[in-house]
Short mmCIF file of C-alpha atoms in Angstrom, two decimals:
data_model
loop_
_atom_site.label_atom_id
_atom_site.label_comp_id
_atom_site.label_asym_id
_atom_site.label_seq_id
_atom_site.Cartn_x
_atom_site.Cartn_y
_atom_site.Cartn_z
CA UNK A 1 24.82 -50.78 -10.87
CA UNK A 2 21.87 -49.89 -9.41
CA UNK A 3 23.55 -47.59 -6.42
CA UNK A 4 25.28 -45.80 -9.65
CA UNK A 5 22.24 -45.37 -11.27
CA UNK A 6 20.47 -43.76 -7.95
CA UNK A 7 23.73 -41.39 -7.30
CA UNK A 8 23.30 -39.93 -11.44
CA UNK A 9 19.81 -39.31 -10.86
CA UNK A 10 20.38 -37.52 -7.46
CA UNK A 11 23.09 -35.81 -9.13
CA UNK A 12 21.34 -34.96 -12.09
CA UNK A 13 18.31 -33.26 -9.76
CA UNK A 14 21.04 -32.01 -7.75
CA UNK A 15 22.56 -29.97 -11.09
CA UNK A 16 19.20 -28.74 -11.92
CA UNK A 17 18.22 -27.75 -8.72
CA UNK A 18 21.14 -25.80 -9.10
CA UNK A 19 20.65 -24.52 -12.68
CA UNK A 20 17.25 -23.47 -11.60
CA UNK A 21 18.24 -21.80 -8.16
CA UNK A 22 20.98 -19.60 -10.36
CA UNK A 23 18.93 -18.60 -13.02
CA UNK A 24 16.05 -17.61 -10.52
CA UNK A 25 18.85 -15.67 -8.52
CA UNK A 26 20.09 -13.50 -12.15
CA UNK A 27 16.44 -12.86 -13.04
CA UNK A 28 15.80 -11.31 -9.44
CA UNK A 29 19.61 -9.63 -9.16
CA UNK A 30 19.37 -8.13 -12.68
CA UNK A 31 16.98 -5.61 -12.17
CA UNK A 32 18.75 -3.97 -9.00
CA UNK A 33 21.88 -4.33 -11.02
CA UNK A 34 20.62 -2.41 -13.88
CA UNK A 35 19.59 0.44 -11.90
CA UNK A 36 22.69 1.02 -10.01
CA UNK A 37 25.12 0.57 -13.31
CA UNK A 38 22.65 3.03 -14.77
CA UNK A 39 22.76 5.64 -12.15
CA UNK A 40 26.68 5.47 -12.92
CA UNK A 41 26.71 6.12 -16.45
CA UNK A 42 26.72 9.06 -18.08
CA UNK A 43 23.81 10.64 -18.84
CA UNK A 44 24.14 10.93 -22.58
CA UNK A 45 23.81 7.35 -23.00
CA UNK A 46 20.32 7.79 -21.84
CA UNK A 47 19.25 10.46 -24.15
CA UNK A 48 20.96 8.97 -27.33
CA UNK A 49 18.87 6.11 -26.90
CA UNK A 50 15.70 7.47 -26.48
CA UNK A 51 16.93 9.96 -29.18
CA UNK A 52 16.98 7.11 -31.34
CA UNK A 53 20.39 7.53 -32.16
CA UNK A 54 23.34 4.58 -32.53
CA UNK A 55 26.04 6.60 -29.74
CA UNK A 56 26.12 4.16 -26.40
CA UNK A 57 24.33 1.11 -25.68
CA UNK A 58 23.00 -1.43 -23.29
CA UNK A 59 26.85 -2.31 -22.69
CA UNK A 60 27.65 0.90 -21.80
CA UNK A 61 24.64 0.94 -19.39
CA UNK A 62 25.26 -2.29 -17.72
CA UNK A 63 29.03 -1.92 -17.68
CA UNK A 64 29.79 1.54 -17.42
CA UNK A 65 33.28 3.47 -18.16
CA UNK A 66 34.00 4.90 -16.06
CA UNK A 67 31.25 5.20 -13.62
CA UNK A 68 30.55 8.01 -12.13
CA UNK A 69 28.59 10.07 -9.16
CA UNK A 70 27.14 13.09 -10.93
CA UNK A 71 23.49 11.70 -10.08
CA UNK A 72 23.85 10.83 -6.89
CA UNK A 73 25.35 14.49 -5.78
CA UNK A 74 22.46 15.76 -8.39
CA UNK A 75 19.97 13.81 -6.60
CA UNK A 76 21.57 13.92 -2.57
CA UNK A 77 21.87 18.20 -3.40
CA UNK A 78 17.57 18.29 -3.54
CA UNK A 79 16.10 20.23 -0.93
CA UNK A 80 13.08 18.86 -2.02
CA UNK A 81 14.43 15.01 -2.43
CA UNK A 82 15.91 15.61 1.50
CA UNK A 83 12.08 16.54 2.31
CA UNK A 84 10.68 13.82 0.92
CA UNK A 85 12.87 11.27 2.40
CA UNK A 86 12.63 12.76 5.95
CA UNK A 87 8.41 12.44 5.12
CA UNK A 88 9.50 8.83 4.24
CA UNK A 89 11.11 8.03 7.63
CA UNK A 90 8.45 9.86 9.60
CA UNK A 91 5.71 8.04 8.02
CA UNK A 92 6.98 4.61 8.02
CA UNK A 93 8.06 4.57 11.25
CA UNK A 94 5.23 6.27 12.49
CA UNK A 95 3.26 3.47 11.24
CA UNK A 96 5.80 0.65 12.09
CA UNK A 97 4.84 1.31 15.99
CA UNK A 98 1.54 1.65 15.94
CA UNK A 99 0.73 -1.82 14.12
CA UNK A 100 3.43 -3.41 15.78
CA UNK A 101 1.51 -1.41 19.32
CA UNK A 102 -1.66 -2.46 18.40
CA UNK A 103 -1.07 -6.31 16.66
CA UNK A 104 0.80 -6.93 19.89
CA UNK A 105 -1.81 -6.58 22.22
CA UNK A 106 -4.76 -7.49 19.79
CA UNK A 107 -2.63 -10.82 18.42
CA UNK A 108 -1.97 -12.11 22.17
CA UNK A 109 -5.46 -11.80 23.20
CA UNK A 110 -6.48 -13.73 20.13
CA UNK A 111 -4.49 -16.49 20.79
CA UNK A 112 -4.40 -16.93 24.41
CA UNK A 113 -8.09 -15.00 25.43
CA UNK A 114 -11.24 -17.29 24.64
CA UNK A 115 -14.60 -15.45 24.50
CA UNK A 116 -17.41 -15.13 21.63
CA UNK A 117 -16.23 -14.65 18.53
CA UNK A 118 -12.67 -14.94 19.00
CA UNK A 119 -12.05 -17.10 16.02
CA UNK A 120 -13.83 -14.82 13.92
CA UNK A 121 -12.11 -11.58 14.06
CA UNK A 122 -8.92 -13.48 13.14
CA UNK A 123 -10.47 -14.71 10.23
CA UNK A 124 -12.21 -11.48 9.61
CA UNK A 125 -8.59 -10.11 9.37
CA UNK A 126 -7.23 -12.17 7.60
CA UNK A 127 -10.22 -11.52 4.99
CA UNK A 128 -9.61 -7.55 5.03
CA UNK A 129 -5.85 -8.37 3.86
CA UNK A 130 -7.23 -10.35 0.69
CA UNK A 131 -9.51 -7.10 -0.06
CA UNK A 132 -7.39 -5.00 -2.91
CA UNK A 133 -6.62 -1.83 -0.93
CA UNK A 134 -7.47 0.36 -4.78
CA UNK A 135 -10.72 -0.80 -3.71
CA UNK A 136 -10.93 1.17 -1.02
CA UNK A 137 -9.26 4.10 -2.28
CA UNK A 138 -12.77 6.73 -2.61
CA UNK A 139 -13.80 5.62 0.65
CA UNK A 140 -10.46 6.53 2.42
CA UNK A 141 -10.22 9.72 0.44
CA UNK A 142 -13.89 10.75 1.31
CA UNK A 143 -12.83 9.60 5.14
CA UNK A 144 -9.67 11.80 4.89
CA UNK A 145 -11.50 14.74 3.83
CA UNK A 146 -14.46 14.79 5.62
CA UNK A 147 -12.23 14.64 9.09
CA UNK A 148 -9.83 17.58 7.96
CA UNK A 149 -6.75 15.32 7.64
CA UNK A 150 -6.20 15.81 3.97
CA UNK A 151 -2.55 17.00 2.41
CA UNK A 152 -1.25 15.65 5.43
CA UNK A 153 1.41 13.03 7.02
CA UNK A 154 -1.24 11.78 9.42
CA UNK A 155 -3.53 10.72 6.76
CA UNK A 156 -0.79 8.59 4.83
CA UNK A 157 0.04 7.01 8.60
CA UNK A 158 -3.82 6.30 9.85
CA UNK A 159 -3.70 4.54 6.01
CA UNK A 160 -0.86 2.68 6.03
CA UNK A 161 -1.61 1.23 9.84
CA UNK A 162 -5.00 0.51 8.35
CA UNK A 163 -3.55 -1.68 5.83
CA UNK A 164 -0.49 -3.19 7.39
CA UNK A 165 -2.92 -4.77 10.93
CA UNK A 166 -4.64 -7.59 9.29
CA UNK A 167 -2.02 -8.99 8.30
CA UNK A 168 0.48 -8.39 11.12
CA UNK A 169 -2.39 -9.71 13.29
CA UNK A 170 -2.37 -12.72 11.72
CA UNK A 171 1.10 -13.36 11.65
CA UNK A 172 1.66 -12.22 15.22
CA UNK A 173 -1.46 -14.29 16.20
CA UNK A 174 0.07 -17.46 14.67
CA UNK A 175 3.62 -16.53 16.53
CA UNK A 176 1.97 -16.30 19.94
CA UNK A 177 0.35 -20.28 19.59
CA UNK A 178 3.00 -21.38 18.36
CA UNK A 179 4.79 -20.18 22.10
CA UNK A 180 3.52 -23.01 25.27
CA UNK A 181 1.39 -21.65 27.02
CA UNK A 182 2.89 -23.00 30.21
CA UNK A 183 5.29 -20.57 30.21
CA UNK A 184 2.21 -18.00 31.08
CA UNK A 185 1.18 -20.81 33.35
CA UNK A 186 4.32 -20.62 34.96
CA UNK A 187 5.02 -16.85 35.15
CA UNK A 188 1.41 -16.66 36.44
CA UNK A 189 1.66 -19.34 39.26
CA UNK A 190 4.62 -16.96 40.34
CA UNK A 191 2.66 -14.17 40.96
CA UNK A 192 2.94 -12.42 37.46
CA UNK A 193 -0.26 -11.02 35.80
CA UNK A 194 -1.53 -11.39 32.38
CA UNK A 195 0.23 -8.39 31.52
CA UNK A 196 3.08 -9.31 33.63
CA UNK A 197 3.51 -12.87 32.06
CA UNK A 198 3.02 -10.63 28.26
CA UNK A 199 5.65 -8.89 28.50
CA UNK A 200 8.47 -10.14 30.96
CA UNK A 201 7.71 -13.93 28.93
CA UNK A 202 6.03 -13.74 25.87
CA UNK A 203 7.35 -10.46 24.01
CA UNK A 204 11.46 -11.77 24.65
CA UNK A 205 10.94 -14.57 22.90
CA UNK A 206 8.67 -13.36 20.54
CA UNK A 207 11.18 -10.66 19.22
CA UNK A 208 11.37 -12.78 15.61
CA UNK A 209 7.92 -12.42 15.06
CA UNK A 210 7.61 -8.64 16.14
CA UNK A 211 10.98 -7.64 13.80
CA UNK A 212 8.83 -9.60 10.87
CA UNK A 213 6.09 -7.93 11.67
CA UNK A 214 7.48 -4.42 11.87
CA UNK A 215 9.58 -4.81 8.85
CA UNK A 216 6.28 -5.94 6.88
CA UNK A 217 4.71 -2.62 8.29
CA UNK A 218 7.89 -0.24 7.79
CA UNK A 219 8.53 -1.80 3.90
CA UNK A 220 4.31 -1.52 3.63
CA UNK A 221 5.17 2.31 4.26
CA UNK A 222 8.04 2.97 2.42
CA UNK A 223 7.04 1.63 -1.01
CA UNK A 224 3.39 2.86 -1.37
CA UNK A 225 2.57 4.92 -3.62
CA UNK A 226 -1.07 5.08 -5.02
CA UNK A 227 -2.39 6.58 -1.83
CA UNK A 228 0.39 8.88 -1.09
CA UNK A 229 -0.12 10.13 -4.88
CA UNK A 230 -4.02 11.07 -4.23
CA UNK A 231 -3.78 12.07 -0.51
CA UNK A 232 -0.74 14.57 -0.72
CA UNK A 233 -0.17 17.71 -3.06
CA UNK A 234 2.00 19.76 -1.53
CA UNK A 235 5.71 19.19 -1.25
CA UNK A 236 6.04 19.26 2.11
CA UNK A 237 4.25 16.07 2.94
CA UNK A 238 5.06 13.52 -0.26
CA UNK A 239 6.58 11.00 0.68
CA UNK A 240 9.82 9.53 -1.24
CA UNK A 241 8.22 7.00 -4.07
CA UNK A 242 6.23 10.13 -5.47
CA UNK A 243 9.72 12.11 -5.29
CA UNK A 244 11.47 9.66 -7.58
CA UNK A 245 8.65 9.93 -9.84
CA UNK A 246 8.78 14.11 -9.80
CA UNK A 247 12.74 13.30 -10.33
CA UNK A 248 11.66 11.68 -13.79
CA UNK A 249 9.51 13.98 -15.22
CA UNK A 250 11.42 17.14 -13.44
CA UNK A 251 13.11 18.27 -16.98
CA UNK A 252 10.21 18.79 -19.68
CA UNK A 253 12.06 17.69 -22.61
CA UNK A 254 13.33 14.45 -21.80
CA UNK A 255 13.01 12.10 -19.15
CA UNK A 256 16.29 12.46 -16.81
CA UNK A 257 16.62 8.31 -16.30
CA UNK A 258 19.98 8.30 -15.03
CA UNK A 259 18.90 10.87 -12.27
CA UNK A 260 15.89 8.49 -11.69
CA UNK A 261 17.89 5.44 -11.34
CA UNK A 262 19.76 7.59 -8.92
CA UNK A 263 17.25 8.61 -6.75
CA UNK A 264 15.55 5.02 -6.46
CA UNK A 265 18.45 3.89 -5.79
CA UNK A 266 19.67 5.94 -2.84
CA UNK A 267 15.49 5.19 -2.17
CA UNK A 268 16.00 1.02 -1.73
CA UNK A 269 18.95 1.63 0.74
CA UNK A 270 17.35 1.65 3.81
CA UNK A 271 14.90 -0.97 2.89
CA UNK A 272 18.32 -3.15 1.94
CA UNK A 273 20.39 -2.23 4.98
CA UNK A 274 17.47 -3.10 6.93
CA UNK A 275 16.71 -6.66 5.43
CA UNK A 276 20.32 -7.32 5.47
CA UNK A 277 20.60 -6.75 9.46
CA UNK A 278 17.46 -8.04 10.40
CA UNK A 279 17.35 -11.32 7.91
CA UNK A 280 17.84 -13.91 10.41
CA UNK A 281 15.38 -12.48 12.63
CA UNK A 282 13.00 -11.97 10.00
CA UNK A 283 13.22 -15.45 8.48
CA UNK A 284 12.90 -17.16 12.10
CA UNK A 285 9.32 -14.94 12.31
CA UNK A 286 7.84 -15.92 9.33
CA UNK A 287 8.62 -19.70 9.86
CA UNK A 288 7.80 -19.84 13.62
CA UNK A 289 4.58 -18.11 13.19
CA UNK A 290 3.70 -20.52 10.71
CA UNK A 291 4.13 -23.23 13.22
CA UNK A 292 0.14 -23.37 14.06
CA UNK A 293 -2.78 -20.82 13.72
#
Protein backbone atom coordinates (compact mmCIF):
# COMPACT_ATOMS: atom_id res chain seq x y z
CA UNK A 1 0.00 0.00 0.00
CA UNK A 2 2.39 2.23 0.95
CA UNK A 3 4.95 1.50 -2.21
CA UNK A 4 1.56 2.35 -4.31
CA UNK A 5 1.02 5.33 -2.59
CA UNK A 6 4.88 6.57 -3.13
CA UNK A 7 4.73 5.46 -7.06
CA UNK A 8 1.13 7.96 -7.47
CA UNK A 9 2.83 10.69 -5.87
CA UNK A 10 6.06 10.32 -8.00
CA UNK A 11 3.83 9.93 -10.81
CA UNK A 12 1.67 12.64 -10.06
CA UNK A 13 5.00 15.16 -9.79
CA UNK A 14 6.18 13.33 -12.67
CA UNK A 15 2.79 14.52 -14.82
CA UNK A 16 3.18 17.97 -13.62
CA UNK A 17 6.62 18.29 -14.15
CA UNK A 18 5.56 17.50 -17.43
CA UNK A 19 2.47 19.75 -17.72
CA UNK A 20 4.67 22.53 -16.58
CA UNK A 21 7.79 21.77 -18.87
CA UNK A 22 5.11 21.82 -22.03
CA UNK A 23 3.33 24.75 -21.24
CA UNK A 24 6.71 26.67 -20.52
CA UNK A 25 7.94 25.21 -23.99
CA UNK A 26 4.36 26.78 -26.04
CA UNK A 27 4.73 30.10 -24.19
CA UNK A 28 8.49 30.39 -25.40
CA UNK A 29 7.76 28.58 -29.09
CA UNK A 30 4.67 30.77 -29.72
CA UNK A 31 6.18 33.90 -30.27
CA UNK A 32 8.80 32.64 -33.00
CA UNK A 33 5.88 30.79 -34.42
CA UNK A 34 3.78 33.77 -34.81
CA UNK A 35 6.28 35.65 -36.63
CA UNK A 36 7.17 33.17 -39.20
CA UNK A 37 3.24 32.17 -39.97
CA UNK A 38 2.91 35.92 -40.21
CA UNK A 39 5.63 36.63 -42.61
CA UNK A 40 3.66 33.93 -44.80
CA UNK A 41 0.39 35.41 -44.93
CA UNK A 42 -0.83 37.72 -47.05
CA UNK A 43 -0.46 41.03 -46.41
CA UNK A 44 -4.06 42.13 -46.42
CA UNK A 45 -4.75 40.29 -43.37
CA UNK A 46 -2.52 42.74 -41.70
CA UNK A 47 -4.07 45.87 -42.86
CA UNK A 48 -7.77 44.70 -42.40
CA UNK A 49 -7.03 44.32 -38.93
CA UNK A 50 -5.50 47.32 -38.08
CA UNK A 51 -8.16 48.80 -40.48
CA UNK A 52 -10.52 47.69 -38.05
CA UNK A 53 -12.31 45.73 -40.38
CA UNK A 54 -13.90 41.89 -39.86
CA UNK A 55 -11.89 40.31 -43.40
CA UNK A 56 -9.03 37.71 -41.92
CA UNK A 57 -8.13 36.91 -38.52
CA UNK A 58 -5.73 35.56 -35.99
CA UNK A 59 -6.46 32.05 -37.74
CA UNK A 60 -5.52 33.17 -40.84
CA UNK A 61 -2.30 34.62 -39.29
CA UNK A 62 -1.27 31.67 -37.34
CA UNK A 63 -2.37 29.15 -39.95
CA UNK A 64 -1.99 30.66 -43.15
CA UNK A 65 -3.55 29.54 -46.71
CA UNK A 66 -1.64 29.25 -48.52
CA UNK A 67 1.55 30.67 -47.33
CA UNK A 68 3.48 32.45 -49.25
CA UNK A 69 7.13 34.21 -49.99
CA UNK A 70 6.23 37.67 -51.25
CA UNK A 71 8.02 39.19 -48.02
CA UNK A 72 10.83 37.41 -47.92
CA UNK A 73 11.81 38.23 -51.82
CA UNK A 74 10.39 41.91 -50.75
CA UNK A 75 12.63 41.96 -47.89
CA UNK A 76 15.96 39.62 -49.42
CA UNK A 77 15.55 42.30 -52.84
CA UNK A 78 16.76 45.51 -50.25
CA UNK A 79 19.90 46.96 -51.15
CA UNK A 80 19.67 48.64 -48.11
CA UNK A 81 18.43 45.42 -45.88
CA UNK A 82 21.75 43.49 -47.70
CA UNK A 83 23.80 46.59 -46.16
CA UNK A 84 22.63 46.36 -43.02
CA UNK A 85 23.07 42.74 -42.54
CA UNK A 86 26.65 42.73 -43.97
CA UNK A 87 27.15 45.84 -41.02
CA UNK A 88 25.58 43.10 -38.78
CA UNK A 89 28.19 40.40 -39.53
CA UNK A 90 31.08 42.83 -39.54
CA UNK A 91 30.25 44.20 -36.25
CA UNK A 92 29.47 41.16 -34.36
CA UNK A 93 32.18 39.35 -35.35
CA UNK A 94 34.42 42.06 -35.08
CA UNK A 95 33.54 42.15 -31.55
CA UNK A 96 33.24 38.32 -30.99
CA UNK A 97 37.30 38.21 -31.36
CA UNK A 98 38.32 40.81 -29.59
CA UNK A 99 36.47 39.83 -26.18
CA UNK A 100 37.02 36.38 -26.79
CA UNK A 101 41.18 37.90 -27.56
CA UNK A 102 41.18 39.84 -24.69
CA UNK A 103 38.93 37.58 -21.85
CA UNK A 104 41.33 34.84 -22.88
CA UNK A 105 44.38 36.23 -21.81
CA UNK A 106 42.91 38.55 -19.01
CA UNK A 107 40.58 35.39 -17.57
CA UNK A 108 43.78 32.95 -17.39
CA UNK A 109 45.87 35.35 -15.60
CA UNK A 110 43.08 35.85 -13.12
CA UNK A 111 42.77 32.50 -12.27
CA UNK A 112 46.12 31.05 -12.39
CA UNK A 113 48.44 34.59 -11.74
CA UNK A 114 48.42 35.71 -7.92
CA UNK A 115 49.54 39.31 -7.28
CA UNK A 116 47.75 42.44 -5.47
CA UNK A 117 44.50 42.84 -6.22
CA UNK A 118 43.81 39.93 -8.24
CA UNK A 119 40.56 39.09 -6.61
CA UNK A 120 39.38 42.43 -7.06
CA UNK A 121 39.34 43.14 -10.66
CA UNK A 122 37.27 39.95 -11.04
CA UNK A 123 34.87 41.21 -8.79
CA UNK A 124 35.18 44.65 -10.18
CA UNK A 125 33.97 42.95 -13.44
CA UNK A 126 31.66 41.25 -12.48
CA UNK A 127 30.20 44.63 -10.85
CA UNK A 128 30.48 46.61 -14.32
CA UNK A 129 28.12 43.75 -15.87
CA UNK A 130 25.33 44.52 -13.12
CA UNK A 131 25.69 48.40 -14.16
CA UNK A 132 22.58 49.04 -16.80
CA UNK A 133 24.55 49.83 -19.96
CA UNK A 134 21.42 52.99 -20.72
CA UNK A 135 23.32 54.29 -17.93
CA UNK A 136 26.14 54.82 -19.64
CA UNK A 137 24.75 55.81 -22.81
CA UNK A 138 25.82 60.07 -22.67
CA UNK A 139 29.10 59.12 -21.53
CA UNK A 140 29.83 56.71 -24.50
CA UNK A 141 28.23 59.12 -26.91
CA UNK A 142 30.31 62.14 -25.55
CA UNK A 143 33.46 59.47 -25.74
CA UNK A 144 32.49 58.62 -29.37
CA UNK A 145 32.39 62.08 -30.42
CA UNK A 146 35.00 63.70 -28.84
CA UNK A 147 37.56 60.92 -30.48
CA UNK A 148 36.07 61.34 -34.13
CA UNK A 149 34.57 57.82 -34.22
CA UNK A 150 30.98 58.86 -34.53
CA UNK A 151 28.50 57.43 -37.53
CA UNK A 152 30.80 54.72 -37.62
CA UNK A 153 31.19 50.69 -37.38
CA UNK A 154 34.14 51.09 -35.05
CA UNK A 155 32.23 52.93 -32.52
CA UNK A 156 29.31 50.22 -32.32
CA UNK A 157 32.44 47.49 -32.02
CA UNK A 158 34.74 49.45 -29.24
CA UNK A 159 30.89 49.47 -27.50
CA UNK A 160 29.83 46.27 -27.80
CA UNK A 161 33.50 44.73 -26.64
CA UNK A 162 33.07 47.21 -23.82
CA UNK A 163 29.99 45.60 -22.73
CA UNK A 164 30.35 41.96 -23.60
CA UNK A 165 34.27 41.64 -21.27
CA UNK A 166 32.95 41.67 -17.83
CA UNK A 167 31.04 39.22 -18.24
CA UNK A 168 32.99 36.89 -20.56
CA UNK A 169 35.79 37.49 -18.01
CA UNK A 170 33.97 36.11 -15.50
CA UNK A 171 32.75 33.23 -17.13
CA UNK A 172 36.07 32.41 -18.76
CA UNK A 173 37.74 33.09 -15.33
CA UNK A 174 35.47 30.51 -13.63
CA UNK A 175 36.23 27.93 -16.76
CA UNK A 176 39.98 28.21 -16.30
CA UNK A 177 39.72 27.04 -12.15
CA UNK A 178 37.61 24.83 -12.79
CA UNK A 179 40.72 23.10 -15.25
CA UNK A 180 43.79 21.30 -12.61
CA UNK A 181 46.26 23.14 -12.56
CA UNK A 182 48.66 20.23 -12.79
CA UNK A 183 48.18 19.98 -16.16
CA UNK A 184 50.24 23.53 -16.36
CA UNK A 185 52.39 21.84 -13.80
CA UNK A 186 52.96 19.19 -16.06
CA UNK A 187 53.33 20.94 -19.46
CA UNK A 188 55.70 23.27 -17.53
CA UNK A 189 57.99 20.56 -15.90
CA UNK A 190 58.35 19.54 -19.70
CA UNK A 191 59.85 22.50 -20.74
CA UNK A 192 56.64 24.45 -21.88
CA UNK A 193 56.23 28.15 -20.82
CA UNK A 194 53.36 29.91 -19.37
CA UNK A 195 52.32 30.75 -22.69
CA UNK A 196 53.32 27.46 -23.97
CA UNK A 197 51.33 25.44 -21.28
CA UNK A 198 48.13 28.36 -22.30
CA UNK A 199 47.73 27.45 -25.31
CA UNK A 200 49.04 23.87 -26.34
CA UNK A 201 46.94 22.72 -22.69
CA UNK A 202 44.59 25.00 -21.46
CA UNK A 203 42.80 26.65 -24.63
CA UNK A 204 41.98 22.66 -26.21
CA UNK A 205 40.17 21.86 -23.51
CA UNK A 206 38.79 24.99 -22.78
CA UNK A 207 37.06 25.24 -26.29
CA UNK A 208 33.36 24.92 -24.34
CA UNK A 209 33.95 27.81 -22.44
CA UNK A 210 35.48 30.03 -25.32
CA UNK A 211 32.33 28.93 -27.91
CA UNK A 212 30.02 30.19 -24.73
CA UNK A 213 31.82 32.94 -24.44
CA UNK A 214 31.96 34.04 -28.05
CA UNK A 215 28.41 33.22 -28.70
CA UNK A 216 27.45 35.52 -25.57
CA UNK A 217 29.64 38.26 -27.35
CA UNK A 218 28.44 37.59 -31.11
CA UNK A 219 24.40 37.37 -29.84
CA UNK A 220 25.48 40.69 -27.44
CA UNK A 221 26.23 42.22 -31.03
CA UNK A 222 23.67 41.13 -33.10
CA UNK A 223 20.61 42.09 -31.05
CA UNK A 224 21.54 45.60 -29.73
CA UNK A 225 19.89 48.16 -30.58
CA UNK A 226 19.73 51.33 -28.31
CA UNK A 227 23.31 52.22 -29.03
CA UNK A 228 23.39 51.39 -32.61
CA UNK A 229 20.11 53.71 -32.85
CA UNK A 230 22.05 56.91 -31.25
CA UNK A 231 25.59 56.19 -32.60
CA UNK A 232 24.72 55.60 -36.40
CA UNK A 233 22.67 57.85 -38.94
CA UNK A 234 23.68 57.06 -42.04
CA UNK A 235 22.72 53.94 -43.91
CA UNK A 236 25.79 52.70 -44.55
CA UNK A 237 26.78 51.77 -41.05
CA UNK A 238 23.24 50.61 -39.19
CA UNK A 239 23.37 47.67 -38.28
CA UNK A 240 20.38 45.01 -38.90
CA UNK A 241 17.94 45.50 -35.63
CA UNK A 242 17.58 49.29 -36.69
CA UNK A 243 16.88 47.93 -40.40
CA UNK A 244 13.91 45.87 -39.31
CA UNK A 245 12.68 48.77 -37.53
CA UNK A 246 13.14 51.24 -40.88
CA UNK A 247 11.31 48.04 -42.62
CA UNK A 248 8.21 48.90 -40.30
CA UNK A 249 7.78 52.32 -40.61
CA UNK A 250 9.21 52.33 -44.46
CA UNK A 251 5.47 52.89 -45.98
CA UNK A 252 3.87 56.15 -44.30
CA UNK A 253 0.42 55.05 -44.25
CA UNK A 254 0.43 51.88 -42.59
CA UNK A 255 2.77 49.84 -40.87
CA UNK A 256 4.00 46.97 -43.42
CA UNK A 257 3.92 44.01 -40.45
CA UNK A 258 4.07 41.18 -42.65
CA UNK A 259 7.29 42.69 -44.30
CA UNK A 260 8.51 43.22 -40.65
CA UNK A 261 7.90 39.79 -39.55
CA UNK A 262 9.83 39.00 -42.64
CA UNK A 263 12.77 40.77 -42.14
CA UNK A 264 13.18 39.70 -38.32
CA UNK A 265 12.79 36.70 -39.30
CA UNK A 266 15.42 36.17 -41.99
CA UNK A 267 17.27 38.52 -38.90
CA UNK A 268 17.06 35.45 -36.01
CA UNK A 269 18.55 32.92 -38.58
CA UNK A 270 21.95 33.14 -37.96
CA UNK A 271 21.55 33.59 -34.30
CA UNK A 272 19.35 30.06 -34.60
CA UNK A 273 21.68 28.19 -36.93
CA UNK A 274 24.32 29.15 -34.68
CA UNK A 275 22.76 27.99 -31.26
CA UNK A 276 21.60 24.95 -32.97
CA UNK A 277 25.34 23.85 -34.04
CA UNK A 278 27.06 25.05 -31.20
CA UNK A 279 24.39 23.87 -28.30
CA UNK A 280 26.31 21.15 -26.87
CA UNK A 281 29.33 23.12 -26.72
CA UNK A 282 27.64 25.98 -25.35
CA UNK A 283 25.75 24.15 -22.59
CA UNK A 284 29.09 22.20 -21.47
CA UNK A 285 30.65 26.09 -21.03
CA UNK A 286 28.18 27.49 -19.01
CA UNK A 287 28.02 24.43 -16.60
CA UNK A 288 31.82 23.77 -16.42
CA UNK A 289 32.60 27.30 -15.74
CA UNK A 290 30.27 27.23 -13.03
CA UNK A 291 32.21 24.47 -11.46
CA UNK A 292 34.23 27.01 -9.00
CA UNK A 293 35.10 30.80 -9.15
Amino acid sequence: MIKRLRRSRILGTHRRRAVLALVITILTIFPVYFMVSGALSHPDIFITRLGGQTEGGLVDILFPRPPILQHFQTVLSDALFRRYLINSLIVATITMALAILVCTLGAYSLARLRFPGSNMIGRVALLTYTVPSVLLLIPLFKIVVGVGIADSLTSLVLTYTTFAIPFSLWMLRAFFQSLPPELEDAAMVDGAGRLGALFRVILPLSVPGIAATALFAFILAWNEFLFALIFTSSDDVRTLPIGVALTMTREQTAVDWATAMAASTISSLPIFIVVMLGQRGFVRGLTAGGVKG
